Amino acid sequence: MNFTIKTSALQNLTTSCLVLGVFQNKNLPDSTAQVDKALKRQLSKIIDAGDISGTAGQSLLIHNPAGIRAKRIMLVGLGKKNELDRKKYVAALKNTAAALAKYSLADALLTLAELPVKEMDAGKRYQLLAQVLENSTYRYNHTKSTKGKKPALKKVDVSLSDKSERAAARKGLDIGSCVARGMAVAREMGNLPANICTPTYLGEQAQALGKNNRLLKTRVLSEAQMRRMGMGSLLSVGHGSDQESRLIVMEYNGASERTKPNVIVGKGITFDTGGISLKPGNAMDEMKFDMCGAASVLGTMTALCALKPKINVIGVIAAAENMPSGRATKPGDIVTSMSGKTIEVLNTDAEGRLVLCDALTYVERYKPKSVIDIATLTGACIVALGDVNTGLMSNNDDLADKLFHHGQEVVDTCWRLPMSEEYQRQLDSNFADIANIGGPKAGTITAACFLSRFTESYPWAHLDIAGTAWLSGKAKGATGRPVPLLMEYLLSN
Ligand code: BES
Ligand code: MN
Ligand code: ZN
């Protein structure tokens, strides 16, 4: 999708559709001041007639407006002017994208990025406009013989009256568009079925990304290589599967080699049956999404390759398939992790932490500035935070605060849960250094406590995306979260 900044008066711009916001007090935003008086009177009449009241979610299409080059005007409801915050702004953008798609419009001129959004600067307004509009055009088609129609929107012009904001707006548009491209990759990987999207497949996708981008180097470790490094915990998860496990390492080098990297590590369970601790059958198909952490890492690396910022980032994916079989790990089995710590596998369905812990030990070699793992780790996180906030846990207050605030800024929100010392006792084992489950209480936190035993040498945060990575029901599908949050954090470094 192409985003172009337009600084001329709105009535002089040629477009299939000029999109204007309307506040609930029936006022057009100040940003439409450039629209000439006659047109403003025309629009005021339509608004006064009650055809649109300006509440959020509304839209109204006007054909052949007089005195203006645009073929159509679309009015979009914004709600109350003094209540326009980031979330309402994003909702208005989504609503706009849906309305444009409904009329199959291939190009449009948007004025919404000039709206006065609370606590949001110009750069972010343009960034979110590009991200939301571009993300709205994603459709899953890979395994459908009749491909759904792609939204027609190809060319988006965005108005800008304050020319001093031009550089910030351009930068915002570029970031937003690259983030959306990363989200599309994350969504596609998440949505693909587990008989296509295997650990090997994820490795191939990462290799392909490395081939096409000079700044990215990919390495894919085989089971034999992992065995030599002592990754007994990661390997124990894939024991029952006919699919080989993989450790996928992507090194993005946009800065000098001396610059320490930030590391992101994704849980890549391409299907989670639970293993011998077999899951109940209902909605088990959704466990194909158990690699959405990995997908967000691949998506973020894709976004970085498109944007090419001068930073260093390592993306790691711990990929395995969790299956029951005669070779599968059994409850009570004890495995030795790469760190040397022994783990009693009391429940084979708590497999995410088993693959992550070895990946987290592996990344010590980068002497990272920070490490963030992203995982669909616990059902308990859905109980606690629903599909609204990602669970955030950390051994470092500064890192946790940053992630919280970046999440708010790009409306990809997370909420911190406590990881106080007392919870650690729940992981005591009579037979190994640590157990892989901590009982029914505080399941999201004890999962993080398990990981914390392997992350003592660097600032670390854990994002539990069990509730936010995909939607169930009619809109079933991967969301692309938390690519926006990860990008925002990485770009702030
Ligand atoms: N992938 C699941 C967590 C999950 C379940 C995410 C449902 C989203 C929806 C994870 O591997 C798992 O099975 N966790 C267990 C942990 C338990 C055995 C301690 C869980 O949450 O039940
Ligand atoms: Mn599981
Ligand atoms: Zn899982």
mmCIF file of C-alpha atoms and ligand atoms in Angstrom, residues 267 269 272 274 277 279 286-287 290 322 347-353 376-382 436-439 443 446 464-467 470, ligand 1:
data_model
loop_
_atom_site.group_PDB
_atom_site.id
_atom_site.type_symbol
_atom_site.label_atom_id
_atom_site.label_comp_id
_atom_site.label_asym_id
_atom_site.label_seq_id
_atom_site.Cartn_x
_atom_site.Cartn_y
_atom_site.Cartn_z
ATOM 1 C CA LYS A 267 7.510 -19.942 21.576
ATOM 2 C CA ILE A 269 4.869 -24.994 19.321
ATOM 3 C CA ASP A 272 0.115 -28.466 21.154
ATOM 4 C CA GLY A 274 -0.651 -31.514 25.446
ATOM 5 C CA SER A 277 -0.980 -35.066 29.439
ATOM 6 C CA LYS A 279 -5.684 -31.866 26.211
ATOM 7 C CA GLU A 286 -6.823 -23.650 18.079
ATOM 8 C CA MET A 287 -3.584 -25.136 19.364
ATOM 9 C CA ASP A 290 0.566 -22.125 19.816
ATOM 10 C CA ASN A 322 3.972 -31.497 21.181
ATOM 11 C CA ASN A 347 2.819 -32.188 33.104
ATOM 12 C CA THR A 348 3.778 -32.560 29.443
ATOM 13 C CA ASP A 349 1.227 -29.874 28.561
ATOM 14 C CA ALA A 350 3.434 -27.254 30.230
ATOM 15 C CA GLU A 351 5.757 -27.550 27.230
ATOM 16 C CA GLY A 352 6.192 -23.910 26.243
ATOM 17 C CA ARG A 353 8.487 -23.174 29.166
ATOM 18 C CA THR A 376 1.074 -18.351 24.230
ATOM 19 C CA LEU A 377 2.072 -19.808 27.562
ATOM 20 C CA THR A 378 -0.885 -20.222 29.903
ATOM 21 C CA GLY A 379 -4.642 -20.589 29.738
ATOM 22 C CA ALA A 380 -4.616 -18.849 33.126
ATOM 23 C CA CYS A 381 -3.528 -15.639 31.387
ATOM 24 C CA ILE A 382 -6.766 -15.648 29.370
ATOM 25 C CA ASN A 436 7.695 -27.633 35.254
ATOM 26 C CA ILE A 437 4.360 -26.783 36.878
ATOM 27 C CA GLY A 438 3.465 -24.877 40.031
ATOM 28 C CA GLY A 439 -0.025 -26.129 40.809
ATOM 29 C CA GLY A 443 -0.500 -20.296 36.783
ATOM 30 C CA THR A 446 4.539 -19.570 38.138
ATOM 31 C CA ASP A 464 2.140 -14.078 27.750
ATOM 32 C CA ILE A 465 0.023 -13.635 24.610
ATOM 33 C CA ALA A 466 -2.314 -16.614 25.199
ATOM 34 C CA GLY A 467 -5.317 -14.263 25.174
ATOM 35 C CA TRP A 470 -5.636 -14.875 18.179
HETATM 36 N N1 BES B 1 -0.400 -23.485 24.846
HETATM 37 C C1 BES B 1 -0.934 -23.736 26.133
HETATM 38 C C2 BES B 1 -1.574 -22.522 26.763
HETATM 39 C C3 BES B 1 -2.852 -22.061 26.116
HETATM 40 C C4 BES B 1 -4.020 -22.766 26.315
HETATM 41 C C5 BES B 1 -2.874 -20.921 25.362
HETATM 42 C C6 BES B 1 -5.193 -22.322 25.725
HETATM 43 C C7 BES B 1 -4.050 -20.466 24.800
HETATM 44 C C8 BES B 1 -5.211 -21.183 24.965
HETATM 45 C C9 BES B 1 0.157 -24.227 27.077
HETATM 46 O O1 BES B 1 1.130 -25.017 26.491
HETATM 47 C C10 BES B 1 -0.502 -25.034 28.120
HETATM 48 O O2 BES B 1 -1.033 -26.057 27.797
HETATM 49 N N2 BES B 1 -0.458 -24.569 29.355
HETATM 50 C C11 BES B 1 -1.068 -25.234 30.441
HETATM 51 C C12 BES B 1 -0.132 -25.176 31.614
HETATM 52 C C13 BES B 1 -0.528 -26.068 32.762
HETATM 53 C C14 BES B 1 -0.395 -27.510 32.361
HETATM 54 C C15 BES B 1 0.341 -25.768 33.939
HETATM 55 C C16 BES B 1 -2.390 -24.567 30.757
HETATM 56 O O3 BES B 1 -2.474 -23.335 30.649
HETATM 57 O O4 BES B 1 -3.349 -25.244 31.049
#
